[in-house]
Coordinates of C-alpha atoms in Angstrom, one line a residue:
Chain A
M236 CA -187.6 216.4 39.2
T237 CA -186.6 218.1 42.5
F238 CA -186.8 216.1 45.8
L239 CA -189.7 218.2 47.0
K240 CA -191.7 217.9 43.9
R241 CA -191.2 214.1 43.8
H242 CA -192.1 213.6 47.4
A243 CA -194.7 216.4 47.7
Y244 CA -197.5 214.0 48.6
V245 CA -195.5 212.2 51.3
I246 CA -194.3 215.4 52.8
L247 CA -197.7 217.0 52.9
F248 CA -199.4 213.8 54.2
S249 CA -196.8 213.3 56.9
T250 CA -197.1 217.0 58.0
V251 CA -200.9 216.7 58.3
L252 CA -200.8 213.4 60.1
L253 CA -198.2 214.6 62.6
G254 CA -200.3 217.7 63.1
A255 CA -203.4 215.7 63.8
N256 CA -201.6 213.4 66.2
T257 CA -200.1 216.4 68.1
Y258 CA -203.4 218.1 68.3
T259 CA -205.1 215.0 69.6
L260 CA -202.6 214.5 72.3
L261 CA -202.6 218.1 73.3
K262 CA -206.4 218.0 73.4
T263 CA -206.3 215.0 75.6
F264 CA -203.6 216.0 78.1
V265 CA -203.0 219.7 77.9
L266 CA -205.6 222.0 76.4
P267 CA -208.2 223.0 79.0
S268 CA -211.8 223.0 77.9
A269 CA -214.3 224.4 80.4
Q270 CA -217.9 223.2 79.8
A271 CA -219.8 224.3 82.9
Q272 CA -219.3 226.5 86.0
V273 CA -220.3 225.3 89.4
V274 CA -222.8 227.6 90.9
S275 CA -223.3 227.0 94.6
S276 CA -227.1 227.7 94.4
Q277 CA -227.4 224.9 91.8
T278 CA -226.7 222.1 94.3
S279 CA -229.9 220.3 95.3
Q280 CA -228.4 219.1 98.6
T281 CA -229.9 220.7 101.7
V282 CA -227.2 221.6 104.2
A283 CA -227.7 220.6 107.8
S284 CA -226.5 222.8 110.6
T285 CA -223.4 224.8 110.0
D286 CA -222.9 225.3 113.7
S287 CA -220.0 223.0 114.5
G288 CA -220.2 223.7 118.2
Q289 CA -217.2 222.8 120.3
V290 CA -214.3 221.8 118.1
T291 CA -211.4 219.6 119.3
S292 CA -208.6 219.2 116.8
T293 CA -205.3 217.4 116.9
D294 CA -202.8 216.3 114.3
N295 CA -204.7 213.1 113.7
S296 CA -208.2 213.8 114.9
Y297 CA -211.1 216.2 114.6
Q298 CA -214.3 216.3 116.7
D299 CA -217.2 218.7 116.7
D300 CA -220.9 218.4 117.2
N301 CA -221.5 217.0 113.7
I302 CA -218.2 215.5 112.4
S303 CA -215.8 213.1 113.9
I304 CA -212.6 212.1 112.1
S305 CA -209.8 210.0 113.3
I306 CA -206.6 209.4 111.2
T307 CA -204.4 206.4 111.7
S308 CA -201.6 204.9 109.6
G309 CA -200.2 201.4 109.2
Q310 CA -197.9 199.2 107.2
T311 CA -198.8 196.2 105.0
S312 CA -197.1 194.7 102.0
D313 CA -194.2 197.1 102.3
T314 CA -196.6 200.0 102.0
T315 CA -197.7 202.8 104.3
Y316 CA -201.4 203.5 104.3
Y317 CA -203.6 206.0 106.0
V318 CA -207.0 205.4 107.3
A319 CA -209.6 208.0 108.0
D320 CA -212.4 206.8 110.3
I321 CA -215.3 209.3 109.7
K322 CA -218.6 209.6 111.5
L323 CA -221.1 212.2 110.5
S324 CA -224.4 213.4 112.0
D325 CA -225.7 214.3 108.5
A326 CA -224.9 213.2 105.0
S327 CA -224.7 216.7 103.7
Y328 CA -221.2 217.1 105.3
L329 CA -219.9 214.5 102.8
K330 CA -219.4 216.6 99.6
T331 CA -217.6 216.7 96.3
A332 CA -215.9 219.6 94.6
L333 CA -214.6 220.3 91.1
A334 CA -211.2 221.9 90.3
Q335 CA -211.5 225.7 89.9
N336 CA -215.3 225.2 90.4
T337 CA -215.4 224.3 86.8
F338 CA -216.5 221.2 84.9
G339 CA -214.4 220.4 81.8
T340 CA -211.4 218.6 80.4
N341 CA -207.9 219.4 81.7
I342 CA -209.4 221.6 84.4
T343 CA -207.3 220.5 87.3
Q344 CA -206.1 221.6 90.7
T345 CA -204.2 219.8 93.5
T346 CA -206.4 218.1 96.1
S347 CA -205.1 220.4 98.8
S348 CA -205.9 223.5 96.8
Q349 CA -209.4 222.3 96.1
A350 CA -209.8 221.4 99.8
A351 CA -208.6 224.7 101.0
A352 CA -210.9 226.6 98.6
N353 CA -213.8 224.7 100.0
N354 CA -212.8 224.9 103.7
A355 CA -212.5 221.2 103.8
I356 CA -211.6 219.5 107.1
F357 CA -210.7 216.3 105.3
A358 CA -210.4 215.6 101.6
I359 CA -209.2 212.9 99.2
N360 CA -208.9 212.9 95.4
G361 CA -212.0 211.8 93.5
D362 CA -212.5 209.8 90.3
Y363 CA -210.6 212.2 88.0
Y364 CA -213.6 212.4 85.7
G365 CA -211.7 214.9 83.5
A366 CA -209.4 212.1 82.3
N367 CA -212.2 210.6 80.3
S368 CA -214.7 211.8 77.8
T369 CA -217.5 209.5 78.9
G370 CA -218.9 208.3 82.2
Y371 CA -221.6 209.8 84.4
V372 CA -220.7 212.8 86.4
I373 CA -223.1 213.9 89.2
K374 CA -221.6 216.1 91.8
N375 CA -223.6 217.6 94.7
G376 CA -226.9 216.8 93.1
V377 CA -226.1 218.3 89.7
I378 CA -225.7 216.3 86.5
Y379 CA -222.6 217.4 84.5
R380 CA -222.2 214.5 82.1
E381 CA -224.8 212.1 80.9
S382 CA -222.8 210.1 78.4
S383 CA -222.3 206.6 79.7
R384 CA -219.0 204.8 79.6
N385 CA -218.6 201.3 78.2
S386 CA -217.0 199.6 81.2
D387 CA -217.3 196.3 83.1
Y388 CA -216.6 198.3 86.3
D389 CA -219.5 199.6 88.3
D390 CA -219.9 203.2 89.4
L391 CA -220.4 204.3 93.0
A392 CA -223.5 206.3 93.9
I393 CA -223.9 208.2 97.1
Y394 CA -227.4 209.1 98.1
A395 CA -228.7 212.1 99.9
D396 CA -229.1 210.0 103.1
G397 CA -225.3 209.1 102.9
S398 CA -225.8 205.5 101.8
F399 CA -223.7 203.9 99.1
A400 CA -224.7 201.8 96.1
T401 CA -222.9 200.5 93.1
F402 CA -224.4 200.3 89.6
N403 CA -223.5 199.9 86.0
E404 CA -224.1 202.8 83.8
A405 CA -225.7 200.5 81.2
D406 CA -228.6 199.8 83.6
V407 CA -229.7 203.3 84.6
T408 CA -229.7 206.9 83.4
T409 CA -228.3 209.9 85.2
Q410 CA -231.8 211.4 85.5
E411 CA -233.1 208.1 87.1
L412 CA -230.2 208.2 89.5
L413 CA -231.0 211.8 90.4
D414 CA -234.7 211.0 90.8
S415 CA -233.9 208.2 93.2
G416 CA -231.9 210.5 95.5
V417 CA -228.3 210.1 94.3
V418 CA -226.3 213.3 94.9
N419 CA -222.8 212.1 93.9
T420 CA -221.5 209.5 91.5
F421 CA -218.0 208.2 90.8
A422 CA -217.0 206.5 87.6
F423 CA -213.7 204.6 88.4
G424 CA -213.8 201.3 90.2
P425 CA -213.8 198.5 90.6
T426 CA -216.1 197.8 93.5
M427 CA -213.7 196.3 96.2
V428 CA -216.1 195.2 98.9
S429 CA -219.8 194.4 98.4
D430 CA -222.1 193.3 101.2
G431 CA -219.1 192.9 103.3
E432 CA -217.3 190.5 100.9
I433 CA -214.3 191.2 98.8
A434 CA -215.5 191.8 95.2
V435 CA -212.1 191.9 93.5
S436 CA -210.6 188.7 92.3
S437 CA -207.1 187.9 93.5
S438 CA -206.4 186.0 90.3
E439 CA -206.8 188.8 87.9
E440 CA -203.8 189.0 85.7
V441 CA -204.6 191.9 83.6
G442 CA -203.4 195.5 83.7
Q443 CA -203.7 197.5 86.9
A444 CA -205.4 194.8 89.0
M445 CA -202.2 193.0 89.9
S446 CA -200.0 196.0 89.9
S447 CA -198.8 197.7 93.1
N448 CA -199.7 201.3 93.1
P449 CA -200.8 204.2 95.4
R450 CA -204.5 203.7 95.9
T451 CA -207.5 205.6 97.2
A452 CA -210.6 203.9 98.3
I453 CA -213.8 204.9 100.1
G454 CA -216.1 202.7 102.1
I455 CA -219.2 202.7 104.3
I456 CA -219.9 200.7 107.4
E457 CA -223.7 200.2 107.6
E458 CA -224.4 200.6 111.3
D459 CA -227.4 199.0 112.9
D460 CA -228.5 202.4 114.3
G461 CA -228.4 204.0 110.8
S462 CA -225.6 206.4 111.8
L463 CA -223.2 207.5 109.1
H464 CA -219.8 205.8 109.3
Y465 CA -217.2 205.9 106.6
I466 CA -213.7 204.5 106.1
V467 CA -211.3 206.1 103.7
I468 CA -208.0 204.6 102.9
V469 CA -205.1 206.1 100.9
S470 CA -202.0 204.1 100.4
D471 CA -198.6 205.4 99.3
G472 CA -196.6 203.6 96.5
R473 CA -194.1 203.6 93.7
S474 CA -191.3 204.6 96.1
S475 CA -188.5 202.8 97.9
E476 CA -190.4 203.3 101.1
S477 CA -193.8 202.1 99.9
E478 CA -194.3 199.6 97.1
G479 CA -198.0 200.2 96.8
L480 CA -201.1 198.0 97.0
T481 CA -202.8 195.8 94.5
L482 CA -206.6 196.2 94.2
Y483 CA -207.0 192.9 96.1
Q484 CA -204.7 194.1 98.9
M485 CA -206.7 197.3 99.3
A486 CA -209.9 195.4 99.3
E487 CA -208.6 193.1 102.1
L488 CA -207.6 196.2 104.0
M489 CA -211.0 197.7 103.6
Q490 CA -212.7 194.5 104.6
S491 CA -210.6 194.3 107.8
Y492 CA -212.2 197.6 108.9
G493 CA -215.7 196.1 108.6
V494 CA -216.9 198.0 105.6
T495 CA -220.1 196.9 103.9
T496 CA -219.3 198.6 100.5
A497 CA -215.9 199.9 99.4
Y498 CA -215.0 201.5 96.1
N499 CA -211.8 202.2 94.3
L500 CA -211.1 205.8 93.3
D501 CA -208.4 207.2 91.1
G502 CA -205.0 206.1 92.3
G503 CA -201.4 206.3 91.2
G504 CA -200.1 209.9 91.4
S505 CA -203.6 211.2 92.2
S506 CA -203.9 209.4 95.6
T507 CA -203.9 212.2 98.2
M508 CA -205.3 212.5 101.7
Y509 CA -205.7 216.0 103.1
F510 CA -206.5 216.7 106.7
N511 CA -206.6 219.8 108.8
G512 CA -204.7 221.9 106.3
Q513 CA -202.1 219.3 105.4
V514 CA -201.4 216.6 102.9
I515 CA -200.7 213.6 105.2
N516 CA -199.6 210.9 102.7
K517 CA -196.8 211.0 100.2
P518 CA -198.3 211.5 96.8
T519 CA -196.0 210.7 93.9
T520 CA -196.4 209.9 90.2
N521 CA -192.9 208.5 89.4
G522 CA -191.7 207.6 92.8
N523 CA -188.8 210.1 92.8
T524 CA -190.6 213.3 93.7
I525 CA -193.1 213.6 96.4
K526 CA -195.6 216.0 94.8
E527 CA -199.3 216.3 94.5
R528 CA -200.9 215.7 91.1
A529 CA -203.5 218.2 90.0
V530 CA -206.8 216.4 89.7
S531 CA -210.2 217.3 88.4
D532 CA -212.3 216.7 91.6
I533 CA -212.2 215.8 95.2
V534 CA -214.4 214.2 97.9
Y535 CA -214.4 216.1 101.2
I536 CA -215.8 216.6 104.6
G537 CA -216.8 220.1 105.6
Y538 CA -219.5 222.6 106.1
Chain B
M52 CA -196.1 211.2 36.1
F53 CA -194.9 208.2 37.9
T54 CA -197.6 205.6 37.8
S55 CA -195.6 202.4 37.9
V56 CA -194.6 200.6 41.1
T57 CA -191.6 198.5 40.5
K58 CA -190.9 195.1 42.1
K59 CA -187.8 196.7 43.7
T60 CA -190.0 199.4 45.3
L61 CA -192.4 196.9 46.7
G62 CA -189.6 194.7 47.9
K63 CA -188.0 197.6 49.8
S64 CA -191.4 198.5 51.1
S65 CA -192.1 195.1 52.6
L66 CA -188.7 195.1 54.3
T67 CA -189.4 198.6 55.7
Y68 CA -192.7 197.4 57.0
F69 CA -191.1 194.4 58.6
C70 CA -188.7 196.7 60.4
L71 CA -191.5 198.9 61.5
M72 CA -193.3 195.8 62.8
V73 CA -190.3 194.9 64.9
F74 CA -190.0 198.5 66.1
S75 CA -193.7 198.5 67.1
I76 CA -193.3 195.4 69.2
V77 CA -190.2 196.8 71.0
F78 CA -191.9 200.2 71.5
T79 CA -194.9 198.6 73.1
I80 CA -192.8 196.4 75.4
V81 CA -190.7 199.4 76.5
Y82 CA -193.6 201.8 76.9
E83 CA -195.6 199.3 79.0
R84 CA -192.6 198.7 81.1
F85 CA -193.0 202.2 82.5
S86 CA -196.8 202.2 82.7
Y87 CA -197.3 201.1 86.3
G88 CA -199.4 198.2 85.2
E89 CA -201.6 199.9 82.6
S90 CA -201.8 198.4 79.2
S91 CA -203.6 199.0 75.9
A92 CA -204.9 196.3 73.5
Y93 CA -204.6 198.9 70.7
M94 CA -200.9 199.5 71.4
R95 CA -200.3 195.8 71.7
A96 CA -202.0 195.1 68.4
M97 CA -200.3 198.0 66.6
F98 CA -197.6 195.7 65.1
L99 CA -200.3 194.0 63.0
I100 CA -200.6 197.0 60.7
P101 CA -197.0 197.1 59.4
L102 CA -197.2 193.3 59.3
L103 CA -200.2 193.6 57.0
G104 CA -198.2 196.2 55.0
A105 CA -195.2 193.9 54.7
G106 CA -197.4 191.0 53.5
L107 CA -199.4 193.0 51.0
S108 CA -196.3 194.8 49.7
F109 CA -194.6 191.5 49.2
L110 CA -197.6 190.0 47.3
S111 CA -198.0 193.2 45.3
G112 CA -194.4 192.5 44.0
F113 CA -195.9 189.5 42.3
N114 CA -199.0 191.4 41.1
K115 CA -201.2 189.4 43.4
T116 CA -203.0 192.5 44.9
W117 CA -204.8 195.6 43.6
I118 CA -201.7 197.7 44.0
R119 CA -200.5 198.2 40.5
N120 CA -199.6 201.9 40.3
R121 CA -197.9 204.5 42.4
I122 CA -201.1 206.3 43.4
S123 CA -202.7 203.1 44.7
W124 CA -199.5 202.3 46.6
L125 CA -199.3 205.8 48.1
F126 CA -203.0 205.7 49.2
F127 CA -202.4 202.2 50.7
N128 CA -199.4 203.4 52.7
S129 CA -201.3 206.4 53.8
S130 CA -204.1 204.1 55.1
L131 CA -201.7 202.1 57.1
A132 CA -200.0 205.2 58.5
I133 CA -203.3 206.6 59.7
A134 CA -204.4 203.2 61.2
T135 CA -201.0 203.0 63.0
S136 CA -201.4 206.5 64.3
A137 CA -204.9 205.6 65.6
C138 CA -203.4 202.6 67.5
L139 CA -200.6 204.7 68.9
I140 CA -202.7 207.6 70.0
K141 CA -205.3 205.4 71.6
G142 CA -202.6 203.3 73.2
I143 CA -200.8 206.3 74.7
I144 CA -204.1 207.6 76.1
E145 CA -205.2 204.2 77.5
V146 CA -201.8 203.5 79.1
S147 CA -202.1 206.9 80.8
G148 CA -205.2 205.4 82.5
R149 CA -207.7 207.3 80.4
T150 CA -210.3 206.4 77.8
T151 CA -210.9 208.1 74.6
T152 CA -212.9 208.2 71.4
Y153 CA -210.5 210.6 69.7
D154 CA -209.3 207.7 67.5
N155 CA -212.6 207.3 65.8
P156 CA -212.0 209.9 63.0
Y157 CA -208.6 208.2 62.3
W158 CA -210.3 204.9 61.5
V159 CA -212.8 206.5 59.2
V160 CA -210.1 208.3 57.3
A161 CA -208.0 205.2 57.1
I162 CA -210.8 203.2 55.6
G163 CA -211.3 206.1 53.2
F164 CA -207.7 206.0 52.0
L165 CA -207.9 202.2 51.7
L166 CA -211.0 202.6 49.4
L167 CA -209.1 205.2 47.4
S168 CA -206.2 202.7 47.0
L169 CA -208.6 200.0 45.9
L170 CA -210.3 202.3 43.4
S171 CA -207.1 203.8 42.0
G172 CA -205.7 200.3 41.7
M173 CA -208.4 199.5 39.2
L174 CA -207.3 202.4 37.0
P175 CA -206.5 201.2 33.6
K176 CA -202.8 201.3 32.7
K177 CA -201.8 204.0 30.1
A178 CA -201.2 202.6 26.7
K179 CA -197.5 203.0 25.7

């Protein structure tokens, strides 16, 4: 009996299994799959005035009649972080965008490219919805994905009035969220600050919680006069210059700025802060090369 | 047609599975070393499958299991290979920070092959 004939089953089975594994990994990480195109007329958000009035812009600040952004940087835990202090006259200036204006898997673009395409004044990476096959996706008042993720982490909802709330997908449907006035959701987490208190345990020993990484977080300061005041922090990490922050360290940082609610977005190589046409942090995936990662969505400030 | 599974074959098989179990453990440790804090319960549990294979192969050498012919043995090995692939694929994806349900078909097919192994193990032996 020849070798091939004797081992025909094993050879055939191994080939099929290897093919299936290869296809699964390609489908997960490489093969683009577009499912919906973003149509600007689809958004349910009403846009406030597009007249910016007098614009004053420097390397680390932007001021016009509707938007005020101030960028500062600092050092903590051997890590450089960048803080954007944002004040808006209307919540419609806080938006999200999808890579290539398309919803789908492995549809990605760098944060700076997406920001430039949308004329963003300021932008950060979003929740990288495209990395997962489940989890609510509502962007600019349009539902793109209704399948819920099975996660202990809450999602972040941003309402049309600019307010924040966190929720678990098991408790509410996307339609209910939309009906209640939610215009954007983010399925990453965890919630870092809730009602002004740190919501992340410092004693968590599992996985990413205790690991120092580049991080991106967004928070809101609920002002007494109802004005819209946001804090966005992006930290560097995984490099010799910046070790990175744990979730708890980022939560502490957020709390120090007086945020009421703060939420963790995608981090690691995705963490990117864009301001006035430039990437101002040092995004890196492996710590050796400073280079933006292509991501599936961004959060930005613009008209 | 080869229908018998010798004690020698099963003995070699259990040793091979044992080596695969050790490799699984080492692979998981090394892979997570470079994962920036991410981990996967599936990748960590992956070693249990070749351990199961080693144990059942060993017992089969003493006719203590349903694996009494080559077909049943081939289907059993196939089932374990598919289950291991499922753990590996899910583990790679989870360590990258993503979630997936792409492993679901693997588990269904693995159970199917296991059932085939059980059924073919009950085939009567050919009279000499």
